[in-house]
Short mmCIF file of C-alpha atoms in Angstrom, two decimals:
data_model
loop_
_atom_site.label_atom_id
_atom_site.label_comp_id
_atom_site.label_asym_id
_atom_site.label_seq_id
_atom_site.Cartn_x
_atom_site.Cartn_y
_atom_site.Cartn_z
CA UNK A 1 -5.29 -22.13 -15.89
CA UNK A 2 -3.11 -19.97 -18.12
CA UNK A 3 -0.88 -17.21 -16.85
CA UNK A 4 1.48 -14.59 -17.92
CA UNK A 5 4.89 -13.31 -16.68
CA UNK A 6 4.04 -10.90 -13.88
CA UNK A 7 5.01 -7.21 -13.73
CA UNK A 8 7.49 -6.71 -11.07
CA UNK A 9 8.25 -3.42 -9.12
CA UNK A 10 11.78 -3.16 -8.96
CA UNK A 11 13.68 -1.35 -6.36
CA UNK A 12 15.32 0.90 -8.55
CA UNK A 13 11.82 2.25 -9.54
CA UNK A 14 11.41 4.27 -6.12
CA UNK A 15 15.35 4.54 -5.17
CA UNK A 16 15.58 7.54 -7.62
CA UNK A 17 12.31 9.06 -5.95
CA UNK A 18 13.55 8.60 -2.72
CA UNK A 19 16.55 10.50 -3.40
CA UNK A 20 14.84 13.27 -4.87
CA UNK A 21 12.63 13.42 -1.76
CA UNK A 22 16.01 13.59 0.69
CA UNK A 23 17.40 15.90 -1.81
CA UNK A 24 14.48 18.44 -1.16
CA UNK A 25 14.88 18.04 2.44
CA UNK A 26 18.56 18.28 2.82
CA UNK A 27 19.04 21.33 0.37
CA UNK A 28 16.27 23.69 2.20
CA UNK A 29 16.44 22.17 5.52
CA UNK A 30 19.06 19.81 7.02
CA UNK A 31 21.89 20.72 4.85
CA UNK A 32 21.49 24.37 5.88
CA UNK A 33 21.42 23.13 9.58
CA UNK A 34 24.25 21.02 9.51
CA UNK A 35 26.26 23.64 7.92
CA UNK A 36 25.38 25.95 10.65
CA UNK A 37 26.50 23.43 13.32
CA UNK A 38 29.48 22.67 11.47
CA UNK A 39 30.30 26.46 11.14
CA UNK A 40 29.83 27.28 14.69
CA UNK A 41 31.28 24.61 16.29
CA UNK A 42 34.64 25.16 14.32
CA UNK A 43 34.56 28.67 15.38
CA UNK A 44 34.23 27.85 18.83
CA UNK A 45 36.81 24.98 18.74
CA UNK A 46 39.38 27.47 17.31
CA UNK A 47 38.80 29.69 20.38
CA UNK A 48 38.88 27.02 22.87
CA UNK A 49 41.50 26.51 25.56
CA UNK A 50 42.97 22.95 26.12
CA UNK A 51 41.64 22.78 30.06
CA UNK A 52 39.20 19.92 30.33
CA UNK A 53 36.51 21.83 32.36
CA UNK A 54 36.84 25.14 30.03
CA UNK A 55 35.90 22.86 27.19
CA UNK A 56 33.19 21.07 28.79
CA UNK A 57 31.64 24.23 29.99
CA UNK A 58 32.13 26.11 26.74
CA UNK A 59 30.77 22.77 24.76
CA UNK A 60 27.60 22.36 26.79
CA UNK A 61 29.01 19.00 28.39
CA UNK A 62 28.63 20.38 31.73
CA UNK A 63 25.72 23.07 32.66
CA UNK A 64 26.51 26.07 34.82
CA UNK A 65 23.68 27.66 36.59
CA UNK A 66 23.89 30.05 40.09
CA UNK A 67 26.96 28.25 41.34
CA UNK A 68 25.84 24.72 40.47
CA UNK A 69 27.74 22.52 37.96
CA UNK A 70 25.65 19.44 36.70
CA UNK A 71 25.84 16.51 34.41
CA UNK A 72 28.45 13.79 33.98
CA UNK A 73 32.15 14.41 34.77
CA UNK A 74 35.58 12.46 34.02
CA UNK A 75 38.76 12.22 35.90
CA UNK A 76 40.32 15.43 34.18
CA UNK A 77 37.19 17.65 35.18
CA UNK A 78 36.83 16.07 38.90
CA UNK A 79 40.62 16.99 39.53
CA UNK A 80 39.91 20.69 38.16
CA UNK A 81 36.62 21.16 40.05
CA UNK A 82 38.39 20.04 43.38
CA UNK A 83 41.17 22.60 42.62
CA UNK A 84 38.58 25.31 42.23
CA UNK A 85 37.19 24.65 45.85
CA UNK A 86 33.76 22.83 44.27
CA UNK A 87 32.17 20.39 46.48
CA UNK A 88 30.02 17.52 45.45
CA UNK A 89 26.35 17.20 46.62
CA UNK A 90 25.36 13.67 46.79
CA UNK A 91 21.42 14.30 46.84
CA UNK A 92 21.64 16.42 43.88
CA UNK A 93 24.25 14.68 42.01
CA UNK A 94 25.91 18.18 41.38
CA UNK A 95 28.89 20.18 42.22
CA UNK A 96 28.79 23.46 43.75
CA UNK A 97 31.06 26.34 43.80
CA UNK A 98 30.93 29.76 45.68
CA UNK A 99 32.64 31.67 43.03
CA UNK A 100 33.49 30.61 39.31
CA UNK A 101 37.06 31.78 38.44
CA UNK A 102 37.14 34.20 35.62
CA UNK A 103 38.55 31.69 33.11
CA UNK A 104 35.60 29.39 33.58
CA UNK A 105 32.80 32.33 33.68
CA UNK A 106 34.35 32.94 30.11
CA UNK A 107 33.64 29.54 28.85
CA UNK A 108 30.05 29.57 30.38
CA UNK A 109 29.59 32.97 28.49
CA UNK A 110 31.06 31.25 25.32
CA UNK A 111 28.67 28.42 25.53
CA UNK A 112 25.73 30.92 25.99
CA UNK A 113 26.94 33.04 22.78
CA UNK A 114 27.36 29.84 20.84
CA UNK A 115 23.75 28.36 21.84
CA UNK A 116 21.93 31.61 21.11
CA UNK A 117 23.87 31.78 17.81
CA UNK A 118 22.95 28.36 16.76
CA UNK A 119 19.20 28.49 17.97
CA UNK A 120 18.71 31.92 16.24
CA UNK A 121 20.11 30.27 13.10
CA UNK A 122 18.05 27.25 13.19
CA UNK A 123 14.87 29.25 13.70
CA UNK A 124 15.64 31.54 10.65
CA UNK A 125 16.46 28.46 8.23
CA UNK A 126 13.09 26.98 9.49
CA UNK A 127 11.12 30.22 8.88
CA UNK A 128 12.77 30.64 5.45
CA UNK A 129 12.37 27.00 4.15
CA UNK A 130 10.40 27.06 0.79
CA UNK A 131 9.56 23.23 0.16
CA UNK A 132 7.33 24.60 -2.67
CA UNK A 133 10.23 26.02 -4.42
CA UNK A 134 12.55 22.99 -3.52
CA UNK A 135 10.38 20.69 -5.54
CA UNK A 136 10.01 22.62 -8.69
CA UNK A 137 13.98 22.28 -8.68
CA UNK A 138 14.23 18.43 -8.47
CA UNK A 139 13.45 15.72 -11.00
CA UNK A 140 10.48 13.82 -9.28
CA UNK A 141 8.66 14.04 -12.75
CA UNK A 142 11.43 12.42 -14.75
CA UNK A 143 11.99 9.68 -12.16
CA UNK A 144 8.05 8.82 -12.32
CA UNK A 145 8.41 9.15 -16.16
CA UNK A 146 11.33 6.47 -16.46
CA UNK A 147 9.30 4.21 -14.26
CA UNK A 148 6.19 4.35 -16.36
CA UNK A 149 8.73 3.43 -19.21
CA UNK A 150 9.91 0.38 -17.48
CA UNK A 151 6.71 -0.68 -16.34
CA UNK A 152 5.42 -0.20 -19.81
CA UNK A 153 8.18 -2.30 -21.09
CA UNK A 154 7.49 -5.19 -18.86
CA UNK A 155 3.72 -4.93 -19.78
CA UNK A 156 4.56 -5.27 -23.55
CA UNK A 157 6.74 -8.15 -22.92
CA UNK A 158 4.11 -9.85 -21.02
CA UNK A 159 1.36 -9.81 -23.35
CA UNK A 160 3.10 -9.81 -26.53
CA UNK A 161 2.29 -13.83 -26.98
CA UNK A 162 -1.27 -13.08 -27.01
CA UNK A 163 -2.40 -10.13 -28.75
CA UNK A 164 -0.63 -6.84 -30.00
CA UNK A 165 -1.32 -4.32 -27.20
CA UNK A 166 -1.79 -0.39 -27.51
CA UNK A 167 0.93 1.50 -26.52
CA UNK A 168 1.01 4.18 -24.23
CA UNK A 169 2.05 7.25 -25.92
CA UNK A 170 4.50 9.81 -24.69
CA UNK A 171 1.61 12.37 -23.97
CA UNK A 172 0.25 9.33 -21.86
CA UNK A 173 3.44 9.01 -19.74
CA UNK A 174 3.71 12.83 -19.46
CA UNK A 175 0.19 13.30 -18.02
CA UNK A 176 0.61 10.03 -15.70
CA UNK A 177 4.08 11.29 -14.47
CA UNK A 178 2.87 14.78 -13.74
CA UNK A 179 -0.36 13.39 -11.82
CA UNK A 180 1.74 11.20 -9.93
CA UNK A 181 4.16 13.89 -9.00
CA UNK A 182 1.38 16.07 -8.11
CA UNK A 183 0.12 13.42 -5.59
CA UNK A 184 3.45 12.96 -3.96
CA UNK A 185 4.22 16.51 -3.65
CA UNK A 186 1.17 16.96 -1.47
CA UNK A 187 2.42 14.39 0.96
CA UNK A 188 5.85 15.83 0.85
CA UNK A 189 4.43 19.23 1.49
CA UNK A 190 2.37 18.45 4.11
CA UNK A 191 4.84 16.32 5.78
CA UNK A 192 7.52 19.24 5.77
CA UNK A 193 5.12 21.68 7.18
CA UNK A 194 4.43 19.22 10.17
CA UNK A 195 8.19 18.54 10.48
CA UNK A 196 9.35 22.10 10.26
CA UNK A 197 6.84 22.99 12.87
CA UNK A 198 8.03 20.15 15.11
CA UNK A 199 11.52 20.89 14.99
CA UNK A 200 10.98 24.58 15.80
CA UNK A 201 8.89 23.79 18.70
CA UNK A 202 11.72 21.12 19.98
CA UNK A 203 14.46 24.17 19.53
CA UNK A 204 12.25 26.67 21.49
CA UNK A 205 11.66 23.78 24.19
CA UNK A 206 15.43 22.96 24.12
CA UNK A 207 15.93 26.67 25.34
CA UNK A 208 13.24 26.82 27.94
CA UNK A 209 14.52 23.23 29.47
CA UNK A 210 17.97 25.01 29.68
CA UNK A 211 19.89 22.23 27.54
CA UNK A 212 22.69 23.17 25.47
CA UNK A 213 24.37 22.95 22.10
CA UNK A 214 25.19 19.29 22.26
CA UNK A 215 21.45 18.29 22.72
CA UNK A 216 20.50 20.79 20.14
CA UNK A 217 22.61 19.17 17.79
CA UNK A 218 21.47 15.75 18.66
CA UNK A 219 18.10 16.96 18.08
CA UNK A 220 18.48 18.04 14.72
CA UNK A 221 20.23 15.00 13.76
CA UNK A 222 17.68 12.95 15.07
CA UNK A 223 15.04 14.56 13.12
CA UNK A 224 17.17 14.01 9.97
CA UNK A 225 17.02 10.44 10.47
CA UNK A 226 13.38 10.51 10.91
CA UNK A 227 13.18 12.45 7.53
CA UNK A 228 15.26 9.94 5.85
CA UNK A 229 13.03 7.05 6.91
CA UNK A 230 9.83 9.30 5.93
CA UNK A 231 11.49 9.80 2.34
CA UNK A 232 12.03 6.00 2.00
CA UNK A 233 8.44 5.47 3.30
CA UNK A 234 6.69 7.98 0.69
CA UNK A 235 8.96 7.12 -2.02
CA UNK A 236 8.02 3.36 -1.85
CA UNK A 237 4.50 3.91 -1.03
CA UNK A 238 3.54 6.31 -3.55
CA UNK A 239 5.75 4.41 -6.36
CA UNK A 240 4.12 1.20 -5.48
CA UNK A 241 0.25 2.39 -5.57
CA UNK A 242 1.17 4.29 -8.87
CA UNK A 243 2.63 1.37 -10.39
CA UNK A 244 -0.08 -1.02 -9.33
CA UNK A 245 -2.71 1.30 -10.50
CA UNK A 246 -0.98 1.69 -14.02
CA UNK A 247 -0.51 -2.22 -14.06
CA UNK A 248 -3.96 -2.88 -13.55
CA UNK A 249 -5.21 -0.40 -16.36
CA UNK A 250 -2.76 -1.90 -18.59
CA UNK A 251 -3.84 -5.36 -18.03
CA UNK A 252 -7.41 -4.26 -18.52
CA UNK A 253 -6.44 -2.88 -21.86
CA UNK A 254 -5.45 -6.45 -22.72
CA UNK A 255 -8.55 -7.85 -21.48
CA UNK A 256 -6.86 -9.39 -18.38
CA UNK A 257 -9.01 -8.53 -15.10
CA UNK A 258 -7.74 -11.35 -12.63
CA UNK A 259 -4.56 -12.49 -11.17
CA UNK A 260 -3.11 -15.13 -8.88
CA UNK A 261 -1.60 -13.88 -5.61
CA UNK A 262 2.09 -14.90 -5.33
CA UNK A 263 4.17 -14.33 -2.23
CA UNK A 264 7.80 -14.36 -1.67
CA UNK A 265 7.21 -17.54 0.47
CA UNK A 266 9.92 -16.98 2.94
CA UNK A 267 9.98 -16.19 6.41
CA UNK A 268 9.64 -12.18 6.09
CA UNK A 269 6.23 -12.79 4.48
CA UNK A 270 3.44 -11.64 6.66
CA UNK A 271 0.88 -14.11 7.82
CA UNK A 272 -2.07 -12.86 5.96
CA UNK A 273 -0.19 -12.94 2.71
CA UNK A 274 0.77 -16.55 3.27
CA UNK A 275 -3.03 -16.97 3.42
CA UNK A 276 -3.63 -15.19 0.09
CA UNK A 277 -0.81 -17.11 -1.66
CA UNK A 278 -2.10 -18.90 -4.91
CA UNK A 279 -5.49 -17.57 -4.69
CA UNK A 280 -7.28 -15.88 -7.77
CA UNK A 281 -8.66 -12.30 -7.46
CA UNK A 282 -9.96 -9.66 -9.33
CA UNK A 283 -8.00 -6.45 -9.52
CA UNK A 284 -11.25 -4.29 -9.24
CA UNK A 285 -11.76 -6.38 -5.98
CA UNK A 286 -8.87 -6.80 -3.98
CA UNK A 287 -8.65 -8.93 -0.84
CA UNK A 288 -8.29 -7.79 2.81
CA UNK A 289 -4.25 -7.31 2.83
CA UNK A 290 -3.47 -4.65 5.11
CA UNK A 291 -2.55 -4.77 8.77
CA UNK A 292 -5.67 -2.69 9.56
CA UNK A 293 -8.24 -4.54 7.43
CA UNK A 294 -7.59 -2.39 4.07
CA UNK A 295 -8.03 -4.12 0.99
CA UNK A 296 -5.31 -4.11 -1.63
CA UNK A 297 -3.74 -6.03 -4.48
CA UNK A 298 -0.14 -7.33 -4.40
CA UNK A 299 2.45 -4.66 -3.91
CA UNK A 300 0.21 -1.88 -2.55
CA UNK A 301 0.48 -2.83 1.46
CA UNK A 302 3.59 -1.01 2.50
CA UNK A 303 6.52 -3.43 2.26
CA UNK A 304 4.67 -5.92 0.45
CA UNK A 305 7.09 -7.85 -1.91
CA UNK A 306 4.08 -10.17 -3.14
CA UNK A 307 3.22 -10.16 -7.06
CA UNK A 308 -0.11 -10.25 -9.22
CA UNK A 309 0.43 -13.04 -11.75
CA UNK A 310 -1.99 -12.23 -14.34
CA UNK A 311 -4.45 -15.02 -15.43
CA UNK A 312 -5.79 -15.00 -19.12
CA UNK A 313 -9.70 -14.77 -19.35
CA UNK A 314 -11.62 -18.10 -20.08
CA UNK A 315 -10.57 -20.02 -17.18
CA UNK A 316 -13.14 -20.75 -14.45
CA UNK A 317 -11.28 -21.01 -11.13
CA UNK A 318 -12.68 -20.98 -7.83
CA UNK A 319 -10.75 -20.54 -4.63
CA UNK A 320 -10.70 -23.22 -2.00
#
Protein backbone atom coordinates (compact mmCIF):
# COMPACT_ATOMS: atom_id res chain seq x y z
CA UNK A 1 0.00 0.00 0.00
CA UNK A 2 1.50 3.29 -1.11
CA UNK A 3 0.90 6.40 0.94
CA UNK A 4 1.89 10.06 0.86
CA UNK A 5 2.91 12.54 3.50
CA UNK A 6 -0.18 13.82 5.38
CA UNK A 7 -1.35 17.41 5.63
CA UNK A 8 -0.89 18.45 9.25
CA UNK A 9 -3.16 20.89 11.07
CA UNK A 10 -0.68 22.96 13.06
CA UNK A 11 -1.46 24.97 16.19
CA UNK A 12 -0.42 28.16 14.43
CA UNK A 13 -3.35 27.71 12.03
CA UNK A 14 -5.93 28.46 14.69
CA UNK A 15 -3.94 30.48 17.24
CA UNK A 16 -4.32 33.66 15.17
CA UNK A 17 -8.07 33.03 14.86
CA UNK A 18 -8.31 32.57 18.63
CA UNK A 19 -6.57 35.92 19.16
CA UNK A 20 -8.98 37.62 16.77
CA UNK A 21 -12.05 36.23 18.57
CA UNK A 22 -10.64 37.22 21.95
CA UNK A 23 -9.94 40.65 20.51
CA UNK A 24 -13.61 41.07 19.58
CA UNK A 25 -14.86 40.20 23.05
CA UNK A 26 -12.16 42.16 24.84
CA UNK A 27 -12.55 45.33 22.81
CA UNK A 28 -16.34 45.50 22.90
CA UNK A 29 -17.18 43.83 26.21
CA UNK A 30 -14.56 42.77 28.73
CA UNK A 31 -11.93 45.41 28.07
CA UNK A 32 -14.53 48.08 28.72
CA UNK A 33 -15.88 46.31 31.80
CA UNK A 34 -12.43 45.80 33.30
CA UNK A 35 -11.62 49.46 32.69
CA UNK A 36 -14.79 50.48 34.53
CA UNK A 37 -13.88 48.23 37.45
CA UNK A 38 -10.38 49.68 37.57
CA UNK A 39 -11.60 53.28 37.38
CA UNK A 40 -14.31 52.94 40.02
CA UNK A 41 -12.06 50.88 42.28
CA UNK A 42 -9.24 53.42 42.18
CA UNK A 43 -11.63 56.28 42.82
CA UNK A 44 -12.91 54.66 45.99
CA UNK A 45 -9.42 53.67 47.09
CA UNK A 46 -8.29 57.29 47.02
CA UNK A 47 -11.15 58.32 49.29
CA UNK A 48 -11.09 55.39 51.72
CA UNK A 49 -9.95 55.58 55.32
CA UNK A 50 -7.27 53.41 56.89
CA UNK A 51 -9.76 51.89 59.33
CA UNK A 52 -10.17 48.13 58.68
CA UNK A 53 -13.93 48.13 59.31
CA UNK A 54 -14.47 51.20 57.13
CA UNK A 55 -12.56 49.62 54.25
CA UNK A 56 -14.40 46.30 54.61
CA UNK A 57 -17.79 48.02 54.51
CA UNK A 58 -16.84 50.42 51.71
CA UNK A 59 -15.48 47.64 49.50
CA UNK A 60 -18.32 45.21 50.13
CA UNK A 61 -16.21 42.67 51.99
CA UNK A 62 -18.76 43.05 54.79
CA UNK A 63 -22.49 43.47 54.27
CA UNK A 64 -24.53 45.82 56.43
CA UNK A 65 -28.32 45.79 56.49
CA UNK A 66 -30.66 47.11 59.20
CA UNK A 67 -28.17 46.83 62.05
CA UNK A 68 -26.72 43.48 60.96
CA UNK A 69 -23.15 43.01 59.73
CA UNK A 70 -22.46 39.72 57.97
CA UNK A 71 -19.69 37.80 56.19
CA UNK A 72 -16.16 36.97 57.32
CA UNK A 73 -14.15 39.21 59.62
CA UNK A 74 -10.56 39.34 60.79
CA UNK A 75 -8.92 40.27 64.09
CA UNK A 76 -8.63 43.97 63.27
CA UNK A 77 -12.30 44.20 62.29
CA UNK A 78 -13.43 42.21 65.35
CA UNK A 79 -11.64 44.65 67.62
CA UNK A 80 -13.45 47.62 66.06
CA UNK A 81 -16.83 45.84 66.11
CA UNK A 82 -16.51 45.25 69.84
CA UNK A 83 -15.45 48.86 70.40
CA UNK A 84 -18.67 50.16 68.80
CA UNK A 85 -20.83 47.81 70.87
CA UNK A 86 -21.57 45.16 68.24
CA UNK A 87 -22.69 41.76 69.56
CA UNK A 88 -22.13 38.43 67.87
CA UNK A 89 -25.12 36.18 67.10
CA UNK A 90 -23.87 32.60 66.92
CA UNK A 91 -27.03 31.21 65.32
CA UNK A 92 -26.96 33.56 62.33
CA UNK A 93 -23.17 34.05 62.46
CA UNK A 94 -23.62 37.81 62.18
CA UNK A 95 -22.79 40.88 64.23
CA UNK A 96 -25.59 43.15 65.41
CA UNK A 97 -25.17 46.79 66.29
CA UNK A 98 -27.88 49.11 67.65
CA UNK A 99 -26.48 52.24 66.04
CA UNK A 100 -23.78 52.37 63.41
CA UNK A 101 -21.44 55.34 64.00
CA UNK A 102 -21.60 58.07 61.30
CA UNK A 103 -18.14 57.19 60.02
CA UNK A 104 -19.24 53.67 59.15
CA UNK A 105 -22.61 54.80 57.87
CA UNK A 106 -20.62 56.86 55.37
CA UNK A 107 -18.69 53.72 54.42
CA UNK A 108 -21.94 51.84 53.74
CA UNK A 109 -23.23 54.77 51.68
CA UNK A 110 -19.95 54.85 49.74
CA UNK A 111 -20.25 51.12 49.03
CA UNK A 112 -23.82 51.51 47.80
CA UNK A 113 -22.88 54.45 45.57
CA UNK A 114 -19.86 52.64 44.22
CA UNK A 115 -21.86 49.50 43.60
CA UNK A 116 -24.69 51.29 41.79
CA UNK A 117 -22.20 53.16 39.61
CA UNK A 118 -20.58 49.89 38.64
CA UNK A 119 -23.88 48.16 37.95
CA UNK A 120 -25.20 50.98 35.76
CA UNK A 121 -21.94 51.22 33.83
CA UNK A 122 -21.89 47.47 33.20
CA UNK A 123 -25.45 47.43 31.91
CA UNK A 124 -24.67 50.38 29.63
CA UNK A 125 -21.66 48.58 28.12
CA UNK A 126 -23.64 45.38 27.57
CA UNK A 127 -26.55 47.24 25.98
CA UNK A 128 -24.22 49.17 23.65
CA UNK A 129 -22.03 46.23 22.61
CA UNK A 130 -22.01 45.82 18.83
CA UNK A 131 -20.45 42.48 17.99
CA UNK A 132 -21.30 42.85 14.30
CA UNK A 133 -19.33 46.09 14.13
CA UNK A 134 -16.48 44.51 16.08
CA UNK A 135 -16.18 41.59 13.66
CA UNK A 136 -15.76 43.97 10.74
CA UNK A 137 -12.72 45.53 12.43
CA UNK A 138 -10.62 42.39 12.97
CA UNK A 139 -8.59 40.23 10.61
CA UNK A 140 -10.33 36.86 10.75
CA UNK A 141 -10.53 36.65 6.96
CA UNK A 142 -6.82 37.44 6.65
CA UNK A 143 -5.97 34.74 9.19
CA UNK A 144 -8.07 32.20 7.31
CA UNK A 145 -6.41 33.24 4.04
CA UNK A 146 -3.00 32.54 5.61
CA UNK A 147 -4.23 29.12 6.79
CA UNK A 148 -5.44 28.29 3.28
CA UNK A 149 -2.04 29.25 1.88
CA UNK A 150 -0.24 27.03 4.39
CA UNK A 151 -2.57 24.10 3.75
CA UNK A 152 -2.19 24.48 0.00
CA UNK A 153 1.60 24.58 0.34
CA UNK A 154 1.51 21.29 2.25
CA UNK A 155 -0.74 19.77 -0.40
CA UNK A 156 1.55 20.80 -3.24
CA UNK A 157 4.53 19.30 -1.44
CA UNK A 158 2.61 16.08 -0.73
CA UNK A 159 1.48 15.31 -4.28
CA UNK A 160 4.39 16.67 -6.30
CA UNK A 161 5.89 13.19 -6.65
CA UNK A 162 2.83 11.69 -8.38
CA UNK A 163 1.48 14.38 -10.68
CA UNK A 164 1.35 18.06 -11.48
CA UNK A 165 -1.61 19.21 -9.40
CA UNK A 166 -3.90 22.10 -10.09
CA UNK A 167 -3.19 25.21 -8.07
CA UNK A 168 -5.71 27.15 -6.02
CA UNK A 169 -6.07 30.58 -7.57
CA UNK A 170 -6.10 33.81 -5.61
CA UNK A 171 -9.82 34.07 -6.30
CA UNK A 172 -10.37 30.54 -4.95
CA UNK A 173 -8.51 31.38 -1.75
CA UNK A 174 -10.42 34.62 -1.21
CA UNK A 175 -13.73 32.84 -1.78
CA UNK A 176 -12.85 30.13 0.74
CA UNK A 177 -11.54 32.63 3.30
CA UNK A 178 -14.76 34.64 3.09
CA UNK A 179 -16.86 31.50 3.35
CA UNK A 180 -14.97 30.28 6.43
CA UNK A 181 -15.13 33.75 7.98
CA UNK A 182 -18.87 33.97 7.42
CA UNK A 183 -19.45 30.61 9.09
CA UNK A 184 -17.32 31.53 12.10
CA UNK A 185 -18.96 34.94 12.46
CA UNK A 186 -22.36 33.29 12.80
CA UNK A 187 -21.09 31.26 15.77
CA UNK A 188 -19.36 34.29 17.31
CA UNK A 189 -22.50 36.40 17.01
CA UNK A 190 -24.76 33.68 18.40
CA UNK A 191 -22.56 32.99 21.41
CA UNK A 192 -21.92 36.69 22.03
CA UNK A 193 -25.64 37.45 22.16
CA UNK A 194 -26.20 34.57 24.58
CA UNK A 195 -23.23 35.56 26.74
CA UNK A 196 -24.24 39.22 26.93
CA UNK A 197 -27.76 38.27 27.98
CA UNK A 198 -26.40 35.82 30.56
CA UNK A 199 -24.01 38.40 32.03
CA UNK A 200 -26.75 41.04 32.12
CA UNK A 201 -29.00 38.67 34.07
CA UNK A 202 -26.17 37.87 36.48
CA UNK A 203 -25.63 41.58 37.13
CA UNK A 204 -29.31 42.11 37.85
CA UNK A 205 -29.49 38.98 40.03
CA UNK A 206 -26.45 40.20 41.92
CA UNK A 207 -28.40 43.34 42.88
CA UNK A 208 -31.52 41.44 43.84
CA UNK A 209 -29.51 39.08 46.03
CA UNK A 210 -27.95 42.01 47.85
CA UNK A 211 -24.44 41.09 46.83
CA UNK A 212 -21.78 43.76 46.65
CA UNK A 213 -18.99 45.16 44.50
CA UNK A 214 -16.50 42.37 45.17
CA UNK A 215 -18.88 39.62 44.06
CA UNK A 216 -19.85 41.50 40.93
CA UNK A 217 -16.20 41.89 39.96
CA UNK A 218 -15.70 38.13 40.40
CA UNK A 219 -18.73 37.48 38.19
CA UNK A 220 -17.29 39.59 35.37
CA UNK A 221 -13.83 38.06 35.68
CA UNK A 222 -15.36 34.57 35.69
CA UNK A 223 -17.35 35.29 32.54
CA UNK A 224 -14.23 36.62 30.85
CA UNK A 225 -12.42 33.33 31.48
CA UNK A 226 -15.40 31.42 30.05
CA UNK A 227 -15.21 33.64 26.95
CA UNK A 228 -11.51 32.86 26.50
CA UNK A 229 -12.26 29.14 26.61
CA UNK A 230 -15.06 29.59 24.09
CA UNK A 231 -12.74 31.52 21.77
CA UNK A 232 -10.26 28.66 21.93
CA UNK A 233 -12.99 26.12 21.19
CA UNK A 234 -14.44 28.04 18.23
CA UNK A 235 -11.04 28.77 16.71
CA UNK A 236 -9.84 25.18 16.95
CA UNK A 237 -13.08 23.53 15.91
CA UNK A 238 -13.96 25.76 12.97
CA UNK A 239 -10.38 25.83 11.66
CA UNK A 240 -10.11 22.04 11.97
CA UNK A 241 -13.36 21.48 10.08
CA UNK A 242 -12.47 24.02 7.39
CA UNK A 243 -8.98 22.63 6.81
CA UNK A 244 -10.36 19.08 6.77
CA UNK A 245 -12.86 20.06 4.07
CA UNK A 246 -10.16 21.77 1.99
CA UNK A 247 -7.82 18.82 2.45
CA UNK A 248 -10.46 16.37 1.26
CA UNK A 249 -11.25 18.48 -1.81
CA UNK A 250 -7.61 18.92 -2.78
CA UNK A 251 -6.91 15.21 -2.40
CA UNK A 252 -9.93 14.50 -4.60
CA UNK A 253 -8.49 16.90 -7.19
CA UNK A 254 -5.40 14.68 -7.22
CA UNK A 255 -7.46 11.49 -7.50
CA UNK A 256 -6.98 10.49 -3.84
CA UNK A 257 -10.15 9.43 -2.06
CA UNK A 258 -8.91 7.22 0.79
CA UNK A 259 -6.66 7.58 3.80
CA UNK A 260 -5.15 5.59 6.63
CA UNK A 261 -6.14 6.77 10.10
CA UNK A 262 -3.05 7.55 12.17
CA UNK A 263 -3.29 8.45 15.86
CA UNK A 264 -0.65 10.13 18.02
CA UNK A 265 -0.20 6.78 19.82
CA UNK A 266 0.18 8.24 23.30
CA UNK A 267 -1.82 8.16 26.54
CA UNK A 268 -3.93 11.16 25.48
CA UNK A 269 -5.48 9.38 22.48
CA UNK A 270 -9.14 8.56 23.15
CA UNK A 271 -10.05 4.87 23.10
CA UNK A 272 -12.23 5.04 19.98
CA UNK A 273 -9.40 6.61 18.00
CA UNK A 274 -6.98 3.92 19.14
CA UNK A 275 -9.40 1.45 17.59
CA UNK A 276 -9.36 3.40 14.30
CA UNK A 277 -5.58 3.67 14.15
CA UNK A 278 -4.11 2.05 11.03
CA UNK A 279 -7.44 1.42 9.31
CA UNK A 280 -8.36 2.64 5.83
CA UNK A 281 -11.39 4.86 5.19
CA UNK A 282 -12.92 6.93 2.41
CA UNK A 283 -12.91 10.68 2.99
CA UNK A 284 -16.53 10.73 1.83
CA UNK A 285 -17.56 8.00 4.28
CA UNK A 286 -15.81 8.70 7.60
CA UNK A 287 -16.08 6.34 10.58
CA UNK A 288 -17.77 7.03 13.91
CA UNK A 289 -15.19 9.10 15.77
CA UNK A 290 -17.15 11.53 17.95
CA UNK A 291 -18.03 11.03 21.60
CA UNK A 292 -21.75 10.97 20.83
CA UNK A 293 -21.62 8.71 17.81
CA UNK A 294 -20.87 11.37 15.20
CA UNK A 295 -18.83 10.47 12.15
CA UNK A 296 -15.71 12.39 11.23
CA UNK A 297 -12.33 12.22 9.57
CA UNK A 298 -9.08 12.71 11.54
CA UNK A 299 -8.82 16.15 13.11
CA UNK A 300 -12.55 16.87 12.90
CA UNK A 301 -13.66 15.77 16.40
CA UNK A 302 -12.77 18.50 18.88
CA UNK A 303 -9.24 18.14 20.21
CA UNK A 304 -8.40 15.29 17.84
CA UNK A 305 -4.68 15.16 16.99
CA UNK A 306 -4.96 12.24 14.57
CA UNK A 307 -3.99 12.67 10.92
CA UNK A 308 -5.21 11.26 7.61
CA UNK A 309 -2.37 9.64 5.67
CA UNK A 310 -3.42 9.71 1.99
CA UNK A 311 -3.50 6.34 0.25
CA UNK A 312 -2.75 6.23 -3.47
CA UNK A 313 -5.48 4.72 -5.66
CA UNK A 314 -5.03 1.23 -7.05
CA UNK A 315 -4.23 -0.66 -3.84
CA UNK A 316 -6.85 -3.10 -2.65
CA UNK A 317 -7.00 -3.10 1.11
CA UNK A 318 -9.65 -4.41 3.48
CA UNK A 319 -9.72 -3.53 7.18
CA UNK A 320 -9.60 -6.48 9.54
